[in-house]
JSON list of C-alpha atoms and ligand atoms in Angstrom, two decimals:
[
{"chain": "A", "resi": 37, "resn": "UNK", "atom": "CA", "xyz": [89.32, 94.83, 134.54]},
{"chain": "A", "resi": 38, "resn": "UNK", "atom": "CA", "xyz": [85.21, 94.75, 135.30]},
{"chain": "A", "resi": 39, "resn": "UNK", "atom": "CA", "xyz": [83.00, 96.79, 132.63]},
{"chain": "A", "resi": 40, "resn": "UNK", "atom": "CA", "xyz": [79.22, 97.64, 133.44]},
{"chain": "A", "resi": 41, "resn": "UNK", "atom": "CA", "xyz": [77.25, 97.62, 130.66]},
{"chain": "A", "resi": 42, "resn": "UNK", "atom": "CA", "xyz": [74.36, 100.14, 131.34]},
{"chain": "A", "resi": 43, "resn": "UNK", "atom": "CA", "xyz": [71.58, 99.20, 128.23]},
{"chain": "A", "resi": 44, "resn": "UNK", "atom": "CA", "xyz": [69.09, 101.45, 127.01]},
{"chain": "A", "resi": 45, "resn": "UNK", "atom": "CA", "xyz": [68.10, 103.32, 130.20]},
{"chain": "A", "resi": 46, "resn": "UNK", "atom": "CA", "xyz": [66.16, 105.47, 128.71]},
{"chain": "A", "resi": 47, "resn": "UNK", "atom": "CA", "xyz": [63.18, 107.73, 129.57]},
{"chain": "A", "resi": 48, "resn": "UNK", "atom": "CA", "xyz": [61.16, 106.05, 126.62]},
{"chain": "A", "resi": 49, "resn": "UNK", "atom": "CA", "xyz": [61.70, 102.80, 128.60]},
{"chain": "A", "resi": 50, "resn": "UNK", "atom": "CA", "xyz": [60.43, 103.89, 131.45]},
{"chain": "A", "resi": 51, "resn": "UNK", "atom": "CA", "xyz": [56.69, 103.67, 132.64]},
{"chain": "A", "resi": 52, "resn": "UNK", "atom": "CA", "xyz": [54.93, 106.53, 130.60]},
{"chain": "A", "resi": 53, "resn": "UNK", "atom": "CA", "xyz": [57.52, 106.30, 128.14]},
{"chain": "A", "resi": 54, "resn": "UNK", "atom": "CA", "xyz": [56.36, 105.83, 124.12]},
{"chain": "A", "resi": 55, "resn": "UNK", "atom": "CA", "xyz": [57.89, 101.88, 125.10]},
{"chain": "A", "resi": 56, "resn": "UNK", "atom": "CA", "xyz": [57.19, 101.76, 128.18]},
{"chain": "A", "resi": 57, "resn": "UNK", "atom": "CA", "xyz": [58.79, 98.57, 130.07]},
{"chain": "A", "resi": 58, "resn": "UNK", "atom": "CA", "xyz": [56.85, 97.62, 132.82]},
{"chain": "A", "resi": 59, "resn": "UNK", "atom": "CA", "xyz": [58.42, 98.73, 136.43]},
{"chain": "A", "resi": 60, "resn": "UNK", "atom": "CA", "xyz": [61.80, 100.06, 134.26]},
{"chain": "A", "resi": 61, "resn": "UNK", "atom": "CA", "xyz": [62.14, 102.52, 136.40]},
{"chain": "A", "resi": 62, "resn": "UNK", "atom": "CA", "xyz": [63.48, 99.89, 139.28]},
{"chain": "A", "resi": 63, "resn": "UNK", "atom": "CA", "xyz": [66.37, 99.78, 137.91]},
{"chain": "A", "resi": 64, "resn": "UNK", "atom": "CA", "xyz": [67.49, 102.91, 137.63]},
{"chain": "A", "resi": 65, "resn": "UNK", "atom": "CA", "xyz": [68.72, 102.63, 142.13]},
{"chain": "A", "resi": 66, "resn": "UNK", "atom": "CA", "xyz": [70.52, 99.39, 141.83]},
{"chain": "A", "resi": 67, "resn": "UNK", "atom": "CA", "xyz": [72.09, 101.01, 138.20]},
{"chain": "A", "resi": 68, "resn": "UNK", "atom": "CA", "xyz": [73.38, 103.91, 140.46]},
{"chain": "A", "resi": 69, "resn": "UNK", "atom": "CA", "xyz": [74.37, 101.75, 143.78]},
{"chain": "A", "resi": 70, "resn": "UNK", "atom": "CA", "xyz": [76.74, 99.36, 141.89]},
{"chain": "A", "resi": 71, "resn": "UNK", "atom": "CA", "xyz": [78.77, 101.81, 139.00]},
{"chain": "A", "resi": 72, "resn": "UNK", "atom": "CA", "xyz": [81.15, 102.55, 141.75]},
{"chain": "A", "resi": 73, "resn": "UNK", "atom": "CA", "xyz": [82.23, 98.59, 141.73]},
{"chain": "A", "resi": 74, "resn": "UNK", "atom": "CA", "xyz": [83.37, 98.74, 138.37]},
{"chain": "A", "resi": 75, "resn": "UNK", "atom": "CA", "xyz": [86.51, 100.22, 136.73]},
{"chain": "A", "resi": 76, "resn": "UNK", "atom": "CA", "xyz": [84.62, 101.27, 134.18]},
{"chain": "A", "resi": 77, "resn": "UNK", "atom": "CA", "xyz": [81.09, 102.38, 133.15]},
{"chain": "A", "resi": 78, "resn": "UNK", "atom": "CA", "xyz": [79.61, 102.50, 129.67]},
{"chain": "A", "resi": 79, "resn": "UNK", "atom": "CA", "xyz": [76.15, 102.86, 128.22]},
{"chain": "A", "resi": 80, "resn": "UNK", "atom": "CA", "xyz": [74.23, 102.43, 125.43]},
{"chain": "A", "resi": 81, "resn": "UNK", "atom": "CA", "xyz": [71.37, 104.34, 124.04]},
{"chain": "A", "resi": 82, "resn": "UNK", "atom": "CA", "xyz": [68.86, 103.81, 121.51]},
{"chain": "A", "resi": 83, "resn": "UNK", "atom": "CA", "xyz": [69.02, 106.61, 118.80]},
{"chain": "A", "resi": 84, "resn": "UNK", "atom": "CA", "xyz": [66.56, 105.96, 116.30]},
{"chain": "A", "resi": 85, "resn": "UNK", "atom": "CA", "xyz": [65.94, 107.97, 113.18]},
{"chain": "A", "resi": 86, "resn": "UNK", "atom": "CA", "xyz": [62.14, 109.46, 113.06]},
{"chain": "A", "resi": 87, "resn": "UNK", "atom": "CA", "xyz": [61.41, 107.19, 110.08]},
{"chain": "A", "resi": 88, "resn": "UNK", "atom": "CA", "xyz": [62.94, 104.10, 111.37]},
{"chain": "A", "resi": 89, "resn": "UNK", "atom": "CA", "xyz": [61.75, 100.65, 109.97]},
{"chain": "A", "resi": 90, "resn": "UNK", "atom": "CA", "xyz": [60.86, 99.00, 113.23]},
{"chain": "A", "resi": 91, "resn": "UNK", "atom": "CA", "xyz": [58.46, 101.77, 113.51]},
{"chain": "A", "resi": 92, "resn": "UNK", "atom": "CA", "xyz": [54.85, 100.43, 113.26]},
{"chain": "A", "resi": 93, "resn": "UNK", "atom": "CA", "xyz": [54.24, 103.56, 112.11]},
{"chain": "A", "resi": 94, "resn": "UNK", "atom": "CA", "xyz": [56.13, 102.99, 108.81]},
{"chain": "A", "resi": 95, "resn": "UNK", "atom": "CA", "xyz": [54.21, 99.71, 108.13]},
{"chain": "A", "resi": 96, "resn": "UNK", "atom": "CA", "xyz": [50.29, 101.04, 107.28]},
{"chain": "A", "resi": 97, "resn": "UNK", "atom": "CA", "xyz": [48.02, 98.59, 108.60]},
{"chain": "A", "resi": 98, "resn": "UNK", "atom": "CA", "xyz": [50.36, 97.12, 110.70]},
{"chain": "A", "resi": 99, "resn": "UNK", "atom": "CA", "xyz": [50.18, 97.32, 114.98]},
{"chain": "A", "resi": 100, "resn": "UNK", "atom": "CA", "xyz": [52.88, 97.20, 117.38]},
{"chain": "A", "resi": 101, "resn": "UNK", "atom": "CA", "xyz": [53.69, 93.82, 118.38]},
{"chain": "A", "resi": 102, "resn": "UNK", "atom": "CA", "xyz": [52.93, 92.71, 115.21]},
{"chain": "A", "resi": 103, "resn": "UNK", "atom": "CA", "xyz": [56.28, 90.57, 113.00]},
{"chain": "A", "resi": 104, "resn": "UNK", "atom": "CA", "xyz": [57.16, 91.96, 109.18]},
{"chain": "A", "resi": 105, "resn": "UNK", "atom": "CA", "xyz": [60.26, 91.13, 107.09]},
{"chain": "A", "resi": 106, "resn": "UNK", "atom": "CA", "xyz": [62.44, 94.10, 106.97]},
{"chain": "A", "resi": 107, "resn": "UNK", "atom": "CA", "xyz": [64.71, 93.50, 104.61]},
{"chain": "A", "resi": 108, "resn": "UNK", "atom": "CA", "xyz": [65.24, 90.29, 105.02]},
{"chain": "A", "resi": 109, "resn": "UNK", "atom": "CA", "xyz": [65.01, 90.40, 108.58]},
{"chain": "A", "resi": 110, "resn": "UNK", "atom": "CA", "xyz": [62.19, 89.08, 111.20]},
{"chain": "A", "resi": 111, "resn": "UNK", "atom": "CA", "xyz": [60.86, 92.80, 112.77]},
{"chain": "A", "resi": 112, "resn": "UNK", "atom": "CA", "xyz": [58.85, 93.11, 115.88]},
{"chain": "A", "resi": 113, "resn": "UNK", "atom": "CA", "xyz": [57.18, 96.48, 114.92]},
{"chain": "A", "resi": 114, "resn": "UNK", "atom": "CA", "xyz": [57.02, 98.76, 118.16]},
{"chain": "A", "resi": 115, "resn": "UNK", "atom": "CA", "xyz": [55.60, 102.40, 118.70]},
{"chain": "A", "resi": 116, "resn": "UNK", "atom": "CA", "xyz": [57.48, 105.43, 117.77]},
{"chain": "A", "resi": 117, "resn": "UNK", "atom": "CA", "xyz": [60.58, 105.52, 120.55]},
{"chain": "A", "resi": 118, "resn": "UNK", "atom": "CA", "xyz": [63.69, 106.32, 121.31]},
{"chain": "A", "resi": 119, "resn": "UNK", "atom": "CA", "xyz": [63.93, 109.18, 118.05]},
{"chain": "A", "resi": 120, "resn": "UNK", "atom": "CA", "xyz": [67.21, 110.85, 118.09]},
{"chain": "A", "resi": 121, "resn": "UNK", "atom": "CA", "xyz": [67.59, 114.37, 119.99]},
{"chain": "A", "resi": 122, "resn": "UNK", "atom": "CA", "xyz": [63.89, 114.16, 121.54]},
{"chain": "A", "resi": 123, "resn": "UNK", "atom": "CA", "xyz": [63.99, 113.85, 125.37]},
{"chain": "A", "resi": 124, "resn": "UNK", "atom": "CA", "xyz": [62.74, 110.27, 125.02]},
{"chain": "A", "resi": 125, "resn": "UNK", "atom": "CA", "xyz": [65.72, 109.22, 123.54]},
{"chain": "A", "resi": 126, "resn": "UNK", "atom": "CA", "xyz": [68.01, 110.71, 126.73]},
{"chain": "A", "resi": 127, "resn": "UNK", "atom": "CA", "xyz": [69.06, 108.39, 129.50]},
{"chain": "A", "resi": 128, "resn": "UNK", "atom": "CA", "xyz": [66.82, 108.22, 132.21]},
{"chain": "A", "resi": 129, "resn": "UNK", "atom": "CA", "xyz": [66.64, 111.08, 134.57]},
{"chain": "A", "resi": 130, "resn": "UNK", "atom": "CA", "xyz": [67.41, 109.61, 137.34]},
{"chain": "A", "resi": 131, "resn": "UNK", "atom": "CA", "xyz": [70.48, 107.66, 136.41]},
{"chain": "A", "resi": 132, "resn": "UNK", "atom": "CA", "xyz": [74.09, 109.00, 137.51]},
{"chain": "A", "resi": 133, "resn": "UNK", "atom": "CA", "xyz": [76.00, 109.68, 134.61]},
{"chain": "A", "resi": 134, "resn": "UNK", "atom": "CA", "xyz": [78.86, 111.23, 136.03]},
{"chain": "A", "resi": 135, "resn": "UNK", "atom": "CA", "xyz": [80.75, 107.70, 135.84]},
{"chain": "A", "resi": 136, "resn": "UNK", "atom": "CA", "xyz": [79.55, 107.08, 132.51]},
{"chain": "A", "resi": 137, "resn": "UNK", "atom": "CA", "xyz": [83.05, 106.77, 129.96]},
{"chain": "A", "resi": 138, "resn": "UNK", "atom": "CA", "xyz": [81.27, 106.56, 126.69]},
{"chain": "A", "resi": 139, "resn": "UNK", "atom": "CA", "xyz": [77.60, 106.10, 125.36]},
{"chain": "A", "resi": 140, "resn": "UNK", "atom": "CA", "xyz": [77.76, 104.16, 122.25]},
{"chain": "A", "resi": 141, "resn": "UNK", "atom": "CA", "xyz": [74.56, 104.42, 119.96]},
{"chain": "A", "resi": 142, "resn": "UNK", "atom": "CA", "xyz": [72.59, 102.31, 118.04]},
{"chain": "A", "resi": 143, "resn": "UNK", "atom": "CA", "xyz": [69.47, 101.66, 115.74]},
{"chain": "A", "resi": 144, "resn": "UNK", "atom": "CA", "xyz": [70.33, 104.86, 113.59]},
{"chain": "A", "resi": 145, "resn": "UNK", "atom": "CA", "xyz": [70.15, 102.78, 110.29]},
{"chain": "A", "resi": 146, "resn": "UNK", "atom": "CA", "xyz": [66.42, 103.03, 109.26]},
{"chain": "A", "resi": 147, "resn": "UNK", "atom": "CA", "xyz": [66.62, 99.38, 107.53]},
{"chain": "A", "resi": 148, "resn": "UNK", "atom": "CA", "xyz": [67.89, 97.50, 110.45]},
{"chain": "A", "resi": 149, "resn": "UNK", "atom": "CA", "xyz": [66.66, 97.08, 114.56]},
{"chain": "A", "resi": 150, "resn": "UNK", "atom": "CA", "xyz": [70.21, 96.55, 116.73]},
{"chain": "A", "resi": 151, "resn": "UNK", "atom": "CA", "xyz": [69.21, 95.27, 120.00]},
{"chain": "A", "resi": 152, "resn": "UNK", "atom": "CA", "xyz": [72.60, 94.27, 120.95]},
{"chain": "A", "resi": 153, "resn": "UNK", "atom": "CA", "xyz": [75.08, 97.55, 122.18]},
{"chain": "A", "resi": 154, "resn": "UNK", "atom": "CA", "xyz": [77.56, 95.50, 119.60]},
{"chain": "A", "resi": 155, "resn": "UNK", "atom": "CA", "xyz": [76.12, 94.54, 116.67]},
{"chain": "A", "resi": 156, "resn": "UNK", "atom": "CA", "xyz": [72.80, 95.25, 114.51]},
{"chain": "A", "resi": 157, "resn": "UNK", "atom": "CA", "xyz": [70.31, 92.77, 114.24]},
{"chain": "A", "resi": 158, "resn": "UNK", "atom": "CA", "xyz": [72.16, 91.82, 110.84]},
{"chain": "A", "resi": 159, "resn": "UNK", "atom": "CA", "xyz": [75.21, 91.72, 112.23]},
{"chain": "A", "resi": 160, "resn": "UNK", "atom": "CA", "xyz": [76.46, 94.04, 110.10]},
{"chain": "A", "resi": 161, "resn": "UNK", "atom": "CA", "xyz": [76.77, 97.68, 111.65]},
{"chain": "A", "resi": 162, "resn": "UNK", "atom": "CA", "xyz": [79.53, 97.57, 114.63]},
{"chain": "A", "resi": 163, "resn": "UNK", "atom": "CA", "xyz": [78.93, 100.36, 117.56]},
{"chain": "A", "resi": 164, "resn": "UNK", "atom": "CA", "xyz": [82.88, 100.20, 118.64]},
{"chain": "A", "resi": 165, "resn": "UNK", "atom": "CA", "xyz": [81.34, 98.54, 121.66]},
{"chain": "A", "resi": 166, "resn": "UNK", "atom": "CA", "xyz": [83.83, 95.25, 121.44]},
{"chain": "A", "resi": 167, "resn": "UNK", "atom": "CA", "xyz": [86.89, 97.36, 119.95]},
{"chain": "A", "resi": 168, "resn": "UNK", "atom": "CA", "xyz": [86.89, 99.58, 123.19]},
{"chain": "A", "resi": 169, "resn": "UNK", "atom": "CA", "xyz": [86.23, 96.67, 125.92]},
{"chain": "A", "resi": 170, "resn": "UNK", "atom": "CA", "xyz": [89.68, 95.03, 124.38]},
{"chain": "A", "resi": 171, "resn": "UNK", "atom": "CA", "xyz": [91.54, 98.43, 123.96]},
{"chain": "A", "resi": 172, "resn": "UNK", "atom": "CA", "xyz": [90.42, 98.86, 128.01]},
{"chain": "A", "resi": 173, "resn": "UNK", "atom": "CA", "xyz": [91.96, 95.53, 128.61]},
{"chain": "A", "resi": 174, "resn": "UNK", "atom": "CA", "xyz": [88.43, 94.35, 129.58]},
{"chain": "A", "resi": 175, "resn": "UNK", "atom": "CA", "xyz": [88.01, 90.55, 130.53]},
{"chain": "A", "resi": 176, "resn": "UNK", "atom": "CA", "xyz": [84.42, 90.84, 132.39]},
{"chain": "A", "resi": 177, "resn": "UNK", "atom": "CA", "xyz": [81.74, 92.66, 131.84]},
{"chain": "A", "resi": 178, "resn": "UNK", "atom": "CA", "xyz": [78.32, 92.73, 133.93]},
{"chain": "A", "resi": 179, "resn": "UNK", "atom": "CA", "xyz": [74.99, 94.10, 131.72]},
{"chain": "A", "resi": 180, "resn": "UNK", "atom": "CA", "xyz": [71.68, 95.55, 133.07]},
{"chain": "A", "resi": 181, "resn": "UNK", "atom": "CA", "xyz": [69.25, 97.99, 131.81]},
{"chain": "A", "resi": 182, "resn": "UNK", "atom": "CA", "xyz": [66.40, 98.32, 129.67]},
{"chain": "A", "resi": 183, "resn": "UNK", "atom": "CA", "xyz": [64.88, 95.59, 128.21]},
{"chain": "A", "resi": 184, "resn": "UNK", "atom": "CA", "xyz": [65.96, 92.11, 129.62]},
{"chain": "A", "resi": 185, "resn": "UNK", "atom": "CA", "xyz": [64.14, 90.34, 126.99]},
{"chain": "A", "resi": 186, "resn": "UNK", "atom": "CA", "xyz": [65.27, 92.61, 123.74]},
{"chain": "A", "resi": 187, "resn": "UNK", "atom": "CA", "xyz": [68.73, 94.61, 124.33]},
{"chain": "A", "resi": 188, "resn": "UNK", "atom": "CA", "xyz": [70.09, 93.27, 127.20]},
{"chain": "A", "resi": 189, "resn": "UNK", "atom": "CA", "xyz": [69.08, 89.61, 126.09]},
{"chain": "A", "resi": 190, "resn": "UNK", "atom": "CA", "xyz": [71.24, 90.59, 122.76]},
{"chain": "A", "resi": 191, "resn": "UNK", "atom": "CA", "xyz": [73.88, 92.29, 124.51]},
{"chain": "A", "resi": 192, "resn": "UNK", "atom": "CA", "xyz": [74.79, 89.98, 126.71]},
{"chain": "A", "resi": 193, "resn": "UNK", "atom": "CA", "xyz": [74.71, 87.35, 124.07]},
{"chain": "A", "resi": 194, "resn": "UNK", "atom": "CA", "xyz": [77.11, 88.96, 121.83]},
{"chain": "A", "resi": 195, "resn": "UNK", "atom": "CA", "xyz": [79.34, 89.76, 124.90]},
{"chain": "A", "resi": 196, "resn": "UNK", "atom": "CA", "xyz": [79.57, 86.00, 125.89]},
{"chain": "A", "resi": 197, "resn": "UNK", "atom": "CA", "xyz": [80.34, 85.27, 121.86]},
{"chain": "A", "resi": 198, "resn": "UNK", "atom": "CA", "xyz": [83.08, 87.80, 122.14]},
{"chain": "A", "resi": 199, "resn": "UNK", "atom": "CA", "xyz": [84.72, 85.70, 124.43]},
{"chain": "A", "resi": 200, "resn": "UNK", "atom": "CA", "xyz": [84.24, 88.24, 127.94]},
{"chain": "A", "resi": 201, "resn": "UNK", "atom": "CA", "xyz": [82.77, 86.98, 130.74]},
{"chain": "A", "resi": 202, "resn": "UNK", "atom": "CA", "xyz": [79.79, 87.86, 131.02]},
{"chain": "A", "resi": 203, "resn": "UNK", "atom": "CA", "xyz": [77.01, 88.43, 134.03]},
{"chain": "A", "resi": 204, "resn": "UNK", "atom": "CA", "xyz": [73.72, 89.34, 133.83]},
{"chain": "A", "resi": 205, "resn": "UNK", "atom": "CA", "xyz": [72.75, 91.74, 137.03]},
{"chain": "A", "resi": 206, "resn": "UNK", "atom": "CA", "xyz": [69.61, 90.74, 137.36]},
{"chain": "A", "resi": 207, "resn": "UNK", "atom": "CA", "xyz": [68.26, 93.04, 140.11]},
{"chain": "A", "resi": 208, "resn": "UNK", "atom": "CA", "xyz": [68.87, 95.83, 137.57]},
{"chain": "A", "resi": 209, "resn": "UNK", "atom": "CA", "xyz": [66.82, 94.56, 134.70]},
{"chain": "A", "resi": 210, "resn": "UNK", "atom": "CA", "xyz": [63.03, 94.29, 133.43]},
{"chain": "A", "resi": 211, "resn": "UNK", "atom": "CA", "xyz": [61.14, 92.67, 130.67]},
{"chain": "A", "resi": 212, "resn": "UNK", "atom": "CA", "xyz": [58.55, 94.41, 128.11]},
{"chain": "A", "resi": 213, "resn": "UNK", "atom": "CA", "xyz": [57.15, 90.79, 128.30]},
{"chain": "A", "resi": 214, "resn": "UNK", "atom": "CA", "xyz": [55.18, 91.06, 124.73]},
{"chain": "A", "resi": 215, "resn": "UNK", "atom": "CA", "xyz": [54.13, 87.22, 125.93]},
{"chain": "A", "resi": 216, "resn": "UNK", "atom": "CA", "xyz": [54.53, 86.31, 129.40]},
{"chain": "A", "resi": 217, "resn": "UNK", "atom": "CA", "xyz": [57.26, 84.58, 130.34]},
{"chain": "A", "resi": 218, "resn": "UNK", "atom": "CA", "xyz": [59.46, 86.13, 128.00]},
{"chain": "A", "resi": 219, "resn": "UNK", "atom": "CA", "xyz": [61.79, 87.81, 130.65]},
{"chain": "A", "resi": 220, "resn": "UNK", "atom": "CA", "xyz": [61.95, 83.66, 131.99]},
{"chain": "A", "resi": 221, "resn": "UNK", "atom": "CA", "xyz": [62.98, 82.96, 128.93]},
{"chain": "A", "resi": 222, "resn": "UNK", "atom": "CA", "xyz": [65.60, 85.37, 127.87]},
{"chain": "A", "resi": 223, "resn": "UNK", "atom": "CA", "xyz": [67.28, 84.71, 130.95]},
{"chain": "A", "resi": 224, "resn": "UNK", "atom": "CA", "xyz": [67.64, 80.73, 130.82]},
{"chain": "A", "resi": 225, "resn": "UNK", "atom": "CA", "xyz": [69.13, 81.60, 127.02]},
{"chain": "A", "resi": 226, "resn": "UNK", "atom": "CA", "xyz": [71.48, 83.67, 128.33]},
{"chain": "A", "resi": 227, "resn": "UNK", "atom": "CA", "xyz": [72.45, 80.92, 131.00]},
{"chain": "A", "resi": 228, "resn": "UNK", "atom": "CA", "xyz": [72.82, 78.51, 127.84]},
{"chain": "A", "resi": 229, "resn": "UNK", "atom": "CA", "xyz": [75.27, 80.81, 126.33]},
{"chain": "A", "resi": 230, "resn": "UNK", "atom": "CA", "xyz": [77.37, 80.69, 129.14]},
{"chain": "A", "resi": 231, "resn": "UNK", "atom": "CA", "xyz": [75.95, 84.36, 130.97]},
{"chain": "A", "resi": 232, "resn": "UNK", "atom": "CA", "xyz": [76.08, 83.95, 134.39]},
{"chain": "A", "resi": 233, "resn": "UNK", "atom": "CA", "xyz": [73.21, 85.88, 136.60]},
{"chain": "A", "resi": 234, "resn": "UNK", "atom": "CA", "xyz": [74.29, 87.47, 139.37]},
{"chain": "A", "resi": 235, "resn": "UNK", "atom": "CA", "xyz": [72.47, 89.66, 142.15]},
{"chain": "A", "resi": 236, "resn": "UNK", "atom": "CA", "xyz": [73.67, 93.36, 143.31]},
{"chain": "A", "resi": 237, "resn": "UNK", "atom": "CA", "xyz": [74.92, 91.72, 146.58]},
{"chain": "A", "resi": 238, "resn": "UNK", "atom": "CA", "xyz": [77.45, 89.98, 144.81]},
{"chain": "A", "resi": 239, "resn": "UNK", "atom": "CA", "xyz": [79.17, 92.63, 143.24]},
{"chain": "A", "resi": 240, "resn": "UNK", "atom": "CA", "xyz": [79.41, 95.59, 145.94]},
{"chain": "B", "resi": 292, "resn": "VGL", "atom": "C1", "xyz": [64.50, 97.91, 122.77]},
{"chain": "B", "resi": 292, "resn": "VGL", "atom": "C2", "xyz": [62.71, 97.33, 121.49]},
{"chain": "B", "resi": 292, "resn": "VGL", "atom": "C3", "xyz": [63.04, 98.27, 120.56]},
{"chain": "B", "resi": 292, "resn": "VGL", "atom": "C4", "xyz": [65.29, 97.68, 124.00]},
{"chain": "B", "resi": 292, "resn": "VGL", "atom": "C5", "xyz": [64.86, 98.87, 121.85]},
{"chain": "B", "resi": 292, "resn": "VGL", "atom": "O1", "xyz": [66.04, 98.59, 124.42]},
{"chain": "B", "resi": 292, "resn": "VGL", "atom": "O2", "xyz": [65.19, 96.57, 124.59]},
{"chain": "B", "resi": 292, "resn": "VGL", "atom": "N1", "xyz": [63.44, 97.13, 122.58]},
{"chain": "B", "resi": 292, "resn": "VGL", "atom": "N2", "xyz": [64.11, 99.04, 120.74]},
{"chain": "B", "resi": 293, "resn": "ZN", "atom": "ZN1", "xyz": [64.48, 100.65, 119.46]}
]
């Protein structure tokens, strides 16, 4: 039983969104071309309340990019995104979603960021993402999306934890890069954890 993990597709993601990840919108093809491979598809979707804490917006003085402690927490502050019900917050226009089983959500508590489709950045908040993979019978799961060096980096982490297998589909995955190399880097961590990168080739 094969899972895709579809992360944070979102328009706000995409270039001339309010986060705009350079070249997102590449992956939104190989996304579509490979769903059919899997038994199942899932997404995730940053759904941020308008007054949420990784908002740089909530931090006067304070620019995007910048680091704060949020409750105890290290905080990248970014620009206002992904606020729930706006059209910025919807998965990308492009993307099939007929295939799509469930969207789990994330980043609605305003004290904590959750990268990861699993877990907050606490580790406290659970999306139901693991509870469903195991009441699928899931044993693999393959992530892509939106961005390789935030939610997928953390998604894919926790998966591997969690004891699936775990690929990375690289062809269907870009970096915001806040300091070059970053996407480099997210992926050799991922290979430390035991997340294997694989290309779309592979898998159709
Ligand atoms: C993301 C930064 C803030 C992501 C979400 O989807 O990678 N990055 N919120
Ligand atoms: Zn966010």
């Amino acid at each position: 039983m094969r899972v895709l993990i579809l992360v944070d597709i979102q328009n706000d993601f995409l270039p001339g969104g309010a986060l705009a990840v350079p070249r997102g919108d590449e992956v939104i093809e190989p996304a579509n071309r490979i769903q059919s491979s899997f038994d199942r598809v899932v997404a995730t979707q940053d759904w941020h309340p308008r007054a949420h804490g990784s908002f740089a917006s909530q931090h006067p003085g304070r620019k995007p990019g910048e680091v704060v402690e949020l409750y105890g927490l290290q905080q990248v502050l970014w620009p206002e995104h992904c606020v729930q019900e706006t059209q910025g917050a919807a998965l990308a226009g492009g993307l099939t979603t007929t295939a799509i089983a469930r969207v789990f959500r994330k980043g609605m508590d305003p004290r904590v960021d959750s990268y990861s489709g699993f877990f907050d950045n606490g580790g406290k908040n659970d999306s139901g993402l693991a509870a469903w993979l195991r009441e699928q019978g899931a044993r693999e799961v393959v992530v892509c999306g939106l961005a390789l060096d935030y939610c997928v980096k953390f998604t894919a982490l926790d998966a591997a934890r969690l004891g699936f297998r775990t690929r990375l589909l690289g062809d269907a995955c870009r970096a915001v890069e806040l300091s070059p190399g970053d996407g480099r880097r997210a992926i050799e961590e991922m290979q430390s954890a035991g997340v294997e990168l694989v290309g779309v080739s592979e898998l159709l």
